Coordinates of C-alpha atoms and ligand atoms in Angstrom, one line a residue:
X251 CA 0.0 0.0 0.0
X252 CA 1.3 3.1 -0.8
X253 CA 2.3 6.2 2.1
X254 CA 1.3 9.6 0.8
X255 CA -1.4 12.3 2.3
X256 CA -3.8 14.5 0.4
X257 CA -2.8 17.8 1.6
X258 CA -5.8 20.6 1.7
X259 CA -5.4 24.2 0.1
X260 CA -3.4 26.7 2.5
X261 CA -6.2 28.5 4.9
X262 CA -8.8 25.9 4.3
X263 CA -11.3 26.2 7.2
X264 CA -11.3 23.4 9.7
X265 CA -14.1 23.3 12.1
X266 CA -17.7 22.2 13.8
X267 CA -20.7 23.5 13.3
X268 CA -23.4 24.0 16.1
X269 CA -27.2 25.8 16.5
X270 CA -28.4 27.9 19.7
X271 CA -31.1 26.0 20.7
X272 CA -29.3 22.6 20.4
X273 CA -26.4 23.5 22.5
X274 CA -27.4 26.5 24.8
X275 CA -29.6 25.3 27.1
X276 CA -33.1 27.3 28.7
X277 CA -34.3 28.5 25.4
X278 CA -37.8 29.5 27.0
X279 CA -38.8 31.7 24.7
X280 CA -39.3 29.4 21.6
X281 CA -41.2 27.4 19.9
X282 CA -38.9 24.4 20.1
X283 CA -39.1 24.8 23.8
X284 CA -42.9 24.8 24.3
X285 CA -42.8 21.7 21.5
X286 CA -40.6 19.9 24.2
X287 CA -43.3 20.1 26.6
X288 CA -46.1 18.4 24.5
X289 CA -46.2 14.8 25.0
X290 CA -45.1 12.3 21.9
X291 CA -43.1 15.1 20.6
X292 CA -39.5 14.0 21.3
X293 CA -38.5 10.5 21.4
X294 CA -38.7 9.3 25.3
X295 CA -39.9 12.7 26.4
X296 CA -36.3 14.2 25.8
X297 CA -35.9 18.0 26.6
X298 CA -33.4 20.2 25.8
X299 CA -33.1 21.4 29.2
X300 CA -29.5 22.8 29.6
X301 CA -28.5 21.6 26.5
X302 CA -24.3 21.9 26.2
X303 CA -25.1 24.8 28.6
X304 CA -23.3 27.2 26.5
X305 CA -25.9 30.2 27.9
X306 CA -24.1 29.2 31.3
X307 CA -20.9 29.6 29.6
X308 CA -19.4 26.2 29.3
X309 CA -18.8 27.9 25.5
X310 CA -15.6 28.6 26.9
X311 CA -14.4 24.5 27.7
X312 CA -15.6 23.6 24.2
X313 CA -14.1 26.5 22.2
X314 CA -10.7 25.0 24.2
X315 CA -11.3 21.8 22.9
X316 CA -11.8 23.0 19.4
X317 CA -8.7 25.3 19.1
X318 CA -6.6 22.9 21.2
X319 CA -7.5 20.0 18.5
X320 CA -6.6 22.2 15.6
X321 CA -9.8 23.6 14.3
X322 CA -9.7 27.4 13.3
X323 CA -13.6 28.1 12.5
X324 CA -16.7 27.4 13.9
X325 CA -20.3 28.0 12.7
X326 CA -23.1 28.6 15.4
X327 CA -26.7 30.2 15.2
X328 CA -27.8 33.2 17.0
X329 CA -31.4 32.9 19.2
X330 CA -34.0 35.3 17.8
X331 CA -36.4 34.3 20.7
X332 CA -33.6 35.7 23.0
X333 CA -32.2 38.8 20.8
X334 CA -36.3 40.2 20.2
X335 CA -37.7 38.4 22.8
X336 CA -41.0 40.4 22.1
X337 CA -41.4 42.3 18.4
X338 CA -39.1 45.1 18.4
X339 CA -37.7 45.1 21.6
X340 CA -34.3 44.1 21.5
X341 CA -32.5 42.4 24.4
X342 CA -28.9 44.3 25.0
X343 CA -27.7 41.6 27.1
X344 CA -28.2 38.9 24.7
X345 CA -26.6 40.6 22.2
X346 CA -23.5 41.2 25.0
X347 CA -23.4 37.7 25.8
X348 CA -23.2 36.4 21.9
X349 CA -20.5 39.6 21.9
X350 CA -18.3 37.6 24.6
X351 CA -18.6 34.3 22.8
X352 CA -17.7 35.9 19.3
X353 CA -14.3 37.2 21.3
X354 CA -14.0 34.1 22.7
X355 CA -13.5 32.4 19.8
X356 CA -11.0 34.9 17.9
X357 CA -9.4 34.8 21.1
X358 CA -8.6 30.8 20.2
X359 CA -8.3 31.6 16.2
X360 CA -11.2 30.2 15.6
X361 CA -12.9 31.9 12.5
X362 CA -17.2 32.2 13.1
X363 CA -19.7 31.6 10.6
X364 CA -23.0 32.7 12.2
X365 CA -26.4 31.7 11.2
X366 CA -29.1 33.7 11.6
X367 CA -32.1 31.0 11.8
X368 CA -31.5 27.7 12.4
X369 CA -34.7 26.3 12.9
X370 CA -36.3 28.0 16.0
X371 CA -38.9 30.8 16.1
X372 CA -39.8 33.3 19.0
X373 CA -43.1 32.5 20.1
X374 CA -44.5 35.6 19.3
X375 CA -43.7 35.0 15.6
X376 CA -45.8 31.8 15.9
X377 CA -48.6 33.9 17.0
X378 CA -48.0 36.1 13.7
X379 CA -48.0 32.7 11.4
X380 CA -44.2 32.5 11.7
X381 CA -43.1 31.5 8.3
X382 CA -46.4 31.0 6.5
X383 CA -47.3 34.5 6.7
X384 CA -45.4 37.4 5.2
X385 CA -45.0 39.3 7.4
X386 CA -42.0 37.2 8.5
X387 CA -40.2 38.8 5.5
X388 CA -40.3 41.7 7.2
X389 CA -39.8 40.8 10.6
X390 CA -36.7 38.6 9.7
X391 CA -35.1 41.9 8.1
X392 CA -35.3 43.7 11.1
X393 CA -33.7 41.3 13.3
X394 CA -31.3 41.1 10.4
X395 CA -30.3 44.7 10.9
X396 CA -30.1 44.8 14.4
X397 CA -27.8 41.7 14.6
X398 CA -25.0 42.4 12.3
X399 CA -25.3 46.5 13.6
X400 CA -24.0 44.8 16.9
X401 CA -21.9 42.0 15.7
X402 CA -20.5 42.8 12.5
X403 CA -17.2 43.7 13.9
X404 CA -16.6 40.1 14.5
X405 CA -18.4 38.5 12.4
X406 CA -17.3 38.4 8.4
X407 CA -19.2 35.4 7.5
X408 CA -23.3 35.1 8.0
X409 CA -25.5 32.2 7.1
X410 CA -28.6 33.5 6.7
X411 CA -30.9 30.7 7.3
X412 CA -30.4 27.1 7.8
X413 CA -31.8 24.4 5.8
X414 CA -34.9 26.1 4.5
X415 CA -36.0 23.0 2.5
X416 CA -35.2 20.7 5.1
X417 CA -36.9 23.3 7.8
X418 CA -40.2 23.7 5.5
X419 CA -40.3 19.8 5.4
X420 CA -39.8 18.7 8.7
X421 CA -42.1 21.6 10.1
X422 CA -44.7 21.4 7.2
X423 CA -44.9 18.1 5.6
X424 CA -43.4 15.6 8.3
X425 CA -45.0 17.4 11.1
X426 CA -41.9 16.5 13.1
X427 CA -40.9 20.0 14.0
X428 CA -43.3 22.6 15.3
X429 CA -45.7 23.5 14.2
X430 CA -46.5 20.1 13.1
X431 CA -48.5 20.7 10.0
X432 CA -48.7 18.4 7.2
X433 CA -49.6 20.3 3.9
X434 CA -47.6 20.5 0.7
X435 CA -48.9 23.6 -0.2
X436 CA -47.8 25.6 3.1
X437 CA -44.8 23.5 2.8
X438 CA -44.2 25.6 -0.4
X439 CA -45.4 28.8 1.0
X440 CA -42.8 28.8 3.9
X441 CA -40.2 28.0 1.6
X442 CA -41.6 31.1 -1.0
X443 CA -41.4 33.3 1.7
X444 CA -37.9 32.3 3.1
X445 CA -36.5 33.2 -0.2
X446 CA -37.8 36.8 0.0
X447 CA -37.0 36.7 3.4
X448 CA -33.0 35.5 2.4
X449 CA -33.0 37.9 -0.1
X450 CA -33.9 40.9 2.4
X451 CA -31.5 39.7 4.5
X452 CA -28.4 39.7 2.3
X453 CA -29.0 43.0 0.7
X454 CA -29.3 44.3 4.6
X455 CA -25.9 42.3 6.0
X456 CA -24.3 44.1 3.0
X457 CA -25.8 47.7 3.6
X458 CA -24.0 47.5 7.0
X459 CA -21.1 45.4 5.7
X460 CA -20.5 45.7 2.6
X461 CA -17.7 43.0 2.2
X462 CA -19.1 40.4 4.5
X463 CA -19.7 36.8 2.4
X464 CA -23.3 36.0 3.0
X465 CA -24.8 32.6 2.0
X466 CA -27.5 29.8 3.0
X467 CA -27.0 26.1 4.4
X468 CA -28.8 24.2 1.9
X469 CA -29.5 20.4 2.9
X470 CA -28.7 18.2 -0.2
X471 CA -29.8 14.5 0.3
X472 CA -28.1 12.7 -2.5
X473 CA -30.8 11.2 -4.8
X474 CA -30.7 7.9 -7.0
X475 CA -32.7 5.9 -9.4
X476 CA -33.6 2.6 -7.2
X477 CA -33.5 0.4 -10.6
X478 CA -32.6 1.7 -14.3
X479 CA -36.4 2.1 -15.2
X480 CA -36.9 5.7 -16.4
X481 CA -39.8 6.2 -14.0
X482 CA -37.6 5.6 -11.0
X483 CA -34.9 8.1 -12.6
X484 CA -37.6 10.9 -13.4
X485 CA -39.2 10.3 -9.5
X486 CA -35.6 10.7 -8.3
X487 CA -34.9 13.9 -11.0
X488 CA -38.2 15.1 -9.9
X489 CA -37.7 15.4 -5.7
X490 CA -33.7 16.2 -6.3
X491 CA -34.7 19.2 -8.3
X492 CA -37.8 20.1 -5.5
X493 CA -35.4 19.2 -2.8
X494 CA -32.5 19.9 -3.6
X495 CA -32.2 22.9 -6.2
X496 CA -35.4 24.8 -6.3
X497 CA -34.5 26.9 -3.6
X498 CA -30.8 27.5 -4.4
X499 CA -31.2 28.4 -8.3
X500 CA -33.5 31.6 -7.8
X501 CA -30.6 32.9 -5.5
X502 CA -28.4 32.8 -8.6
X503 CA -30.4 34.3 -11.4
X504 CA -33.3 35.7 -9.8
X505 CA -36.2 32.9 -11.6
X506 CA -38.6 31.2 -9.3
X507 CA -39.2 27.7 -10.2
X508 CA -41.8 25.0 -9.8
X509 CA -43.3 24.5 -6.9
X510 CA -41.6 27.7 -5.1
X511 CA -43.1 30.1 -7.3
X512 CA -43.3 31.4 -10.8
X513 CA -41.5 34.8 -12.4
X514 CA -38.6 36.7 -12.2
X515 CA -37.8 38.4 -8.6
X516 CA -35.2 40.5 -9.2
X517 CA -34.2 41.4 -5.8
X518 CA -32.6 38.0 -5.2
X519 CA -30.5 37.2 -8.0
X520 CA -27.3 37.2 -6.9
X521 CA -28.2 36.8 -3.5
X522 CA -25.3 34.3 -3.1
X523 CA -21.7 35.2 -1.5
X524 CA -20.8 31.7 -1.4
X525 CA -23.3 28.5 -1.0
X526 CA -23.1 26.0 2.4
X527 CA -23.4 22.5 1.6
X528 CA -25.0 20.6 4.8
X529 CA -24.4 16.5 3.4
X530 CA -25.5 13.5 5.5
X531 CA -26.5 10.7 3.4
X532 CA -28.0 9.4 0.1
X533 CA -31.2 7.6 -0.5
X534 CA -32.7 5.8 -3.7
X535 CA -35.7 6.3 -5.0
X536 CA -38.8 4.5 -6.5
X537 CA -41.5 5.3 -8.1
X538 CA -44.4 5.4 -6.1
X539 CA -47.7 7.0 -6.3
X540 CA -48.9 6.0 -3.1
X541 CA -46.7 8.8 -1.0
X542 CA -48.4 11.9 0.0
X543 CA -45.7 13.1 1.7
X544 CA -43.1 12.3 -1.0
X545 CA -44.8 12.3 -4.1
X546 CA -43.7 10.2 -6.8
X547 CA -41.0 8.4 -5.4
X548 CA -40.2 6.3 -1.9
X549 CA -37.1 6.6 -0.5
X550 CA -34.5 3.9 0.9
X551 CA -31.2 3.5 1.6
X552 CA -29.1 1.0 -0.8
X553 CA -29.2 -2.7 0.1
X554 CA -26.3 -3.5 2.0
X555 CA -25.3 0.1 2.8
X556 CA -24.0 0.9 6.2
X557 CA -26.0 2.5 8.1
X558 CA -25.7 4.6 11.2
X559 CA -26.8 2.8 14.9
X560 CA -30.2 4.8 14.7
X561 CA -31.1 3.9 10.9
X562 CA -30.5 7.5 10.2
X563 CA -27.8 7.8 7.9
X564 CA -26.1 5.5 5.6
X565 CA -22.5 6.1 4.7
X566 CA -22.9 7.2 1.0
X567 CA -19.3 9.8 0.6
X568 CA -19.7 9.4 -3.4
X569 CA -23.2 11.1 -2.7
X570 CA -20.9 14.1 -1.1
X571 CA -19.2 14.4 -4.2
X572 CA -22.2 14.6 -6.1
X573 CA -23.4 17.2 -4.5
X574 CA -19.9 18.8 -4.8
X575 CA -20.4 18.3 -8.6
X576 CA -23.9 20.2 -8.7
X577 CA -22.7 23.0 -6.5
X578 CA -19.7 23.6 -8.4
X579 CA -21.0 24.4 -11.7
X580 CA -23.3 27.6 -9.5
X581 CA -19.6 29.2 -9.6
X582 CA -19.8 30.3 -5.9
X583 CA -17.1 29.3 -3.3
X584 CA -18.4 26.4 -1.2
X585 CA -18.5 25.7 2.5
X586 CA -19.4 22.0 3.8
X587 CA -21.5 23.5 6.3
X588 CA -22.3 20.2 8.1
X589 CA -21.3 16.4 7.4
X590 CA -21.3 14.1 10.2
X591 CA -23.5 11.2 11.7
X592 CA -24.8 9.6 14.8
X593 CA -22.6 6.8 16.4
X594 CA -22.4 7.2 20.0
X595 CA -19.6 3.9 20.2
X596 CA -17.7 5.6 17.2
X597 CA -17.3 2.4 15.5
X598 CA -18.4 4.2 11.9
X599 CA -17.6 7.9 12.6
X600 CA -13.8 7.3 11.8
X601 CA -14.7 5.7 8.6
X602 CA -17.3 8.0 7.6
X603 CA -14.7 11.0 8.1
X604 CA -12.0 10.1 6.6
X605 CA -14.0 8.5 3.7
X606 CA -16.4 12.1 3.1
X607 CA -13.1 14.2 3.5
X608 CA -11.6 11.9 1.2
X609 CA -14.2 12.6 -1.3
X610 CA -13.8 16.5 -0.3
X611 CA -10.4 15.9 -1.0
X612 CA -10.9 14.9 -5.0
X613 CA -13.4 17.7 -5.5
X614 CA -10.4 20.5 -4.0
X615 CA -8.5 18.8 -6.9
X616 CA -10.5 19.5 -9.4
X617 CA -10.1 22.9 -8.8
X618 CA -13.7 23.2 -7.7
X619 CA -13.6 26.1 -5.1
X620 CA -14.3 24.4 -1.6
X621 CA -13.1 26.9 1.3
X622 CA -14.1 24.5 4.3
X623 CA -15.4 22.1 6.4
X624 CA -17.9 21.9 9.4
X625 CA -17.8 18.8 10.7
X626 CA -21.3 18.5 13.2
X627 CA -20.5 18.7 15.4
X628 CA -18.0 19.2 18.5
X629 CA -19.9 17.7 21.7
X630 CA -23.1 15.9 21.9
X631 CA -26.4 17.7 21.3
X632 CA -29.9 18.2 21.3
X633 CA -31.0 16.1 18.2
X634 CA -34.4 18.1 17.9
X635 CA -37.4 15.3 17.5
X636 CA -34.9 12.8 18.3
X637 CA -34.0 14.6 21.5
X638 CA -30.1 12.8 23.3
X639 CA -31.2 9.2 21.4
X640 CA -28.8 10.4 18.6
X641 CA -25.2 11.6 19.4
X642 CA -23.1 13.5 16.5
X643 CA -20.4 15.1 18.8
X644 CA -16.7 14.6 18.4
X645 CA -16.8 14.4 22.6
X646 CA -19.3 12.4 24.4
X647 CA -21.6 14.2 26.6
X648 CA -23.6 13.4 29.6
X649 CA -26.4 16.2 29.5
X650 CA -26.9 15.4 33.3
X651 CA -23.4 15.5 35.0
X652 CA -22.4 18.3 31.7
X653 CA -19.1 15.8 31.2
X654 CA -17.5 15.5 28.0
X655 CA -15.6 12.7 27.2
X656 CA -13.8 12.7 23.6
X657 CA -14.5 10.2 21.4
X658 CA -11.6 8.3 19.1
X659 CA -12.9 10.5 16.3
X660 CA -12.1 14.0 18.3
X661 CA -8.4 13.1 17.9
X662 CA -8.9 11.9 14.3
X663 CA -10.3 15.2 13.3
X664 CA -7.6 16.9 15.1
X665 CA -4.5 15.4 13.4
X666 CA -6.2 15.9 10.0
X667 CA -7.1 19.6 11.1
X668 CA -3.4 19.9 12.3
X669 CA -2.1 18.1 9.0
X670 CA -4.3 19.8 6.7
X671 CA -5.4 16.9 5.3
X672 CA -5.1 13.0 5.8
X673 CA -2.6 10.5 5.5
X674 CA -2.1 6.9 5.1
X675 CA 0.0 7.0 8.4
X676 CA -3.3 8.0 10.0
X677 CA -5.8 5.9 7.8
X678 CA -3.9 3.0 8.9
X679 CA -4.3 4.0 13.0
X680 CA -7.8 4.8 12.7
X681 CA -9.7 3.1 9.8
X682 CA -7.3 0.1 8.9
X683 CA -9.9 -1.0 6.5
X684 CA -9.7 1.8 4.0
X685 CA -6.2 1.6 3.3
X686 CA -6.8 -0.3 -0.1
X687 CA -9.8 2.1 -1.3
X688 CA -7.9 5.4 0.2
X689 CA -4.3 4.5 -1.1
X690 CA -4.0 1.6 -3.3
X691 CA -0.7 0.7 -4.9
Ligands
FCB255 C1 -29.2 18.9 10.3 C2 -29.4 20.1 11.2 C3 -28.6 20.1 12.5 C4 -28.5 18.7 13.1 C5 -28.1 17.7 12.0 C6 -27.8 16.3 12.5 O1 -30.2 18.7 9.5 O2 -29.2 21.3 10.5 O3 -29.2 21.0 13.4 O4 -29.6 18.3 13.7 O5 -29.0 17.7 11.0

């Protein structure tokens, strides 16, 4: 076998990726919060509770852990429910407190991306129709504005909301997430109106900061034809472009497509510093005309695929490149926003990194403009619906006693965040069974 290591660009970004409510802890005032409290929400009756308890300002021990294994970024979401904890009245101290953390972690040269939704609502936006009424447009300027006038200083990077398709989905289709609605149509309307709302949000980062880069997270779950038969490939064409691209495209050029709309809307084309890639799995499709929720096609992972200790994601890198193919050709620079999975014994995670950032690895070598890497995430969080079942962190934790214990994968990460890349030295210690696929000869 041969000993080489595929080395990453110079300043590639190396980090995790985190959201306020999963890691803060007593987010009261949102919707995700009162959710928690209805019964047969969360699996087992889970709660957020203290979360990470970053409000309580264990930040600090984790942003130590990053910088001390090698990372120099991080990506976390801001709380609108504690920012504008009632319309238009802003809470200073809030603002203060992400202030402190945002030092914290240039203190530790760690880089921050921060989102600006990331799947939690105040509660007094629910009362207002949250995202199915307009007005949210509006709203989600305005906290726009008020955030990056306080933050922009240390902050050069803003995601501006967080997997709308997978958000509109899970809240309006799935009913997993509040507020547990299943309708396609509204489904569609929340997704309309978080592309107006993106597109007043970017042209408002960049009238306070003009050279901040200003993107979206977009979930892309790799999509393929079950069998050859062309109407499995045009069900799996069919939800990739819904899914996957509809929302993405208009920020380019400005044209609405089916089912998000129709026309031209001029304000958002070009609404795209650079695009966020958040990558998980891939799924095959069939044609099936028996799925409201998914129409045309069900959805499975490929016999024999190996799959995570939930059943929640199977290890499918090649679909990471896919995606990496698709987003390329928008011309933007690219950040993998999130890639990880659930695996609290770590027996796949090792494999599944090395094998993605493998993958990441041929796409930076066809000159295809990757900037970074998010891995989700650093410690143990709240897995929303799934509440602690699931556990994506690099270190263990134990929400009760707030210990975190890393996880063989923590120093994995490190020495390819410290290399800037991976090596066969390093295959060999943690994934001994990719060493032919990963450097053959
Ligand atoms: C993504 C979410 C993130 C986390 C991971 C596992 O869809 O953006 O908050 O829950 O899945």
């Amino acid at each position: 076998m041969a000993e080489a290591a595929f080395h990453f660009p110079p300043n590639f970004l190396w980090g995790t990726a985190t959201a306020a409510h999963q890691v803060e802890g007593n987010n009261t005032g949102n919707d995700w919060w009162q959710w928690e409290l209805e019964p047969g929400r969360i699996q087992r009756g889970d709660r957020s509770g203290l979360a990470c308890d970053w409000w309580g300002g264990r930040w600090r021990e984790d942003f130590d852990r990053a910088a001390e294994a090698g990372q120099n970024a991080h990506r976390l979401s801001v709380e609108w429910s504690r920012i504008e904890p009632r319309p238009g009245i802003w809470d200073e101290a809030a603002l203060a407190h992400y202030r402190e953390m945002l030092r914290g972690l240039h203190q530790r040269g760690l880089r921050p991306m921060v989102t600006l939704h990331h799947f939690t609502n105040p509660l007094w936006l629910v009362e207002q129709g949250g995202w199915e009424s307009e007005s949210v447009i509006g709203r989600f300027e305005h906290f726009t504005r008020k955030v990056v006038e306080a933050l922009h200083d240390l902050v050069d990077m803003w995601c501006t909301i967080n997997e709308p398709n997978g958000y509109a989905y899970s809240a309006y289709t799935a009913g997993a997430f509040p507020p547990g609605r299943r309708d396609i149509r509204a489904t569609f309307r929340v997704m309309h109106n978080m592309l107006l709302a993106h597109g007043a949000s970017y042209h408002a980062i960049h009238d306070i900061q003009p050279a901040a880069e200003v993107g979206i997270a977009q979930h892309i779950r790799g999509m393929q034809p079950a069998t050859p038969s062309p109407l499995d490939g045009a069900a799996s064409r069919w939800q990739s472009r819904v899914f996957n691209e509809s929302f993405v495209l208009p920020l380019r050029d400005g044209r609405l497509r089916f089912p998000l709309g129709r026309g031209r809307e001029r304000a958002l084309a070009g609404t795209l510093d650079f695009l966020g890639l958040n990558y998980y799995t891939r799924d095959r499709v069939r044609f099936d005309l028996r799925l409201p929720g998914q129409p045309f096609g069900r959805h499975f992972f490929a016999p024999g695929a190996e799959v995570s200790p939930a059943g929640f994601i199977a290890n499918e890198p090649e679909g990471l490149f896919a995606a990496l193919r698709w987003a390329h050709r928008l011309g933007l620079p690219i950040y993998i926003t999130e890639n990880g999975v659930e695996d609290a014994a770590d027996q796949l995670r090792p494999r599944y990194l090395l094998q993605h950032l493998h993958q990441l690895w041929h796409a930076v070598n066809f000159a295809w403009p990757v900037r970074g890497y998010y891995h989700w995430t650093l410690v143990d969080n709240f897995e929303w619906e799934r509440g602690w079942t699931q556990r994506f962190g690099l270190w263990a934790l134990d929400p009760e006693t707030q210990a975190r214990t890393p996880r063989p994968s923590a120093h994995l990460y490190a020495e390819i965040c410290k290399e800037n890349g991976l090596s066969s030295a390093l295959t060999a210690r943690y994934a001994p069974e990719l060493m032919a696929r990963l450097f053959p000869g």
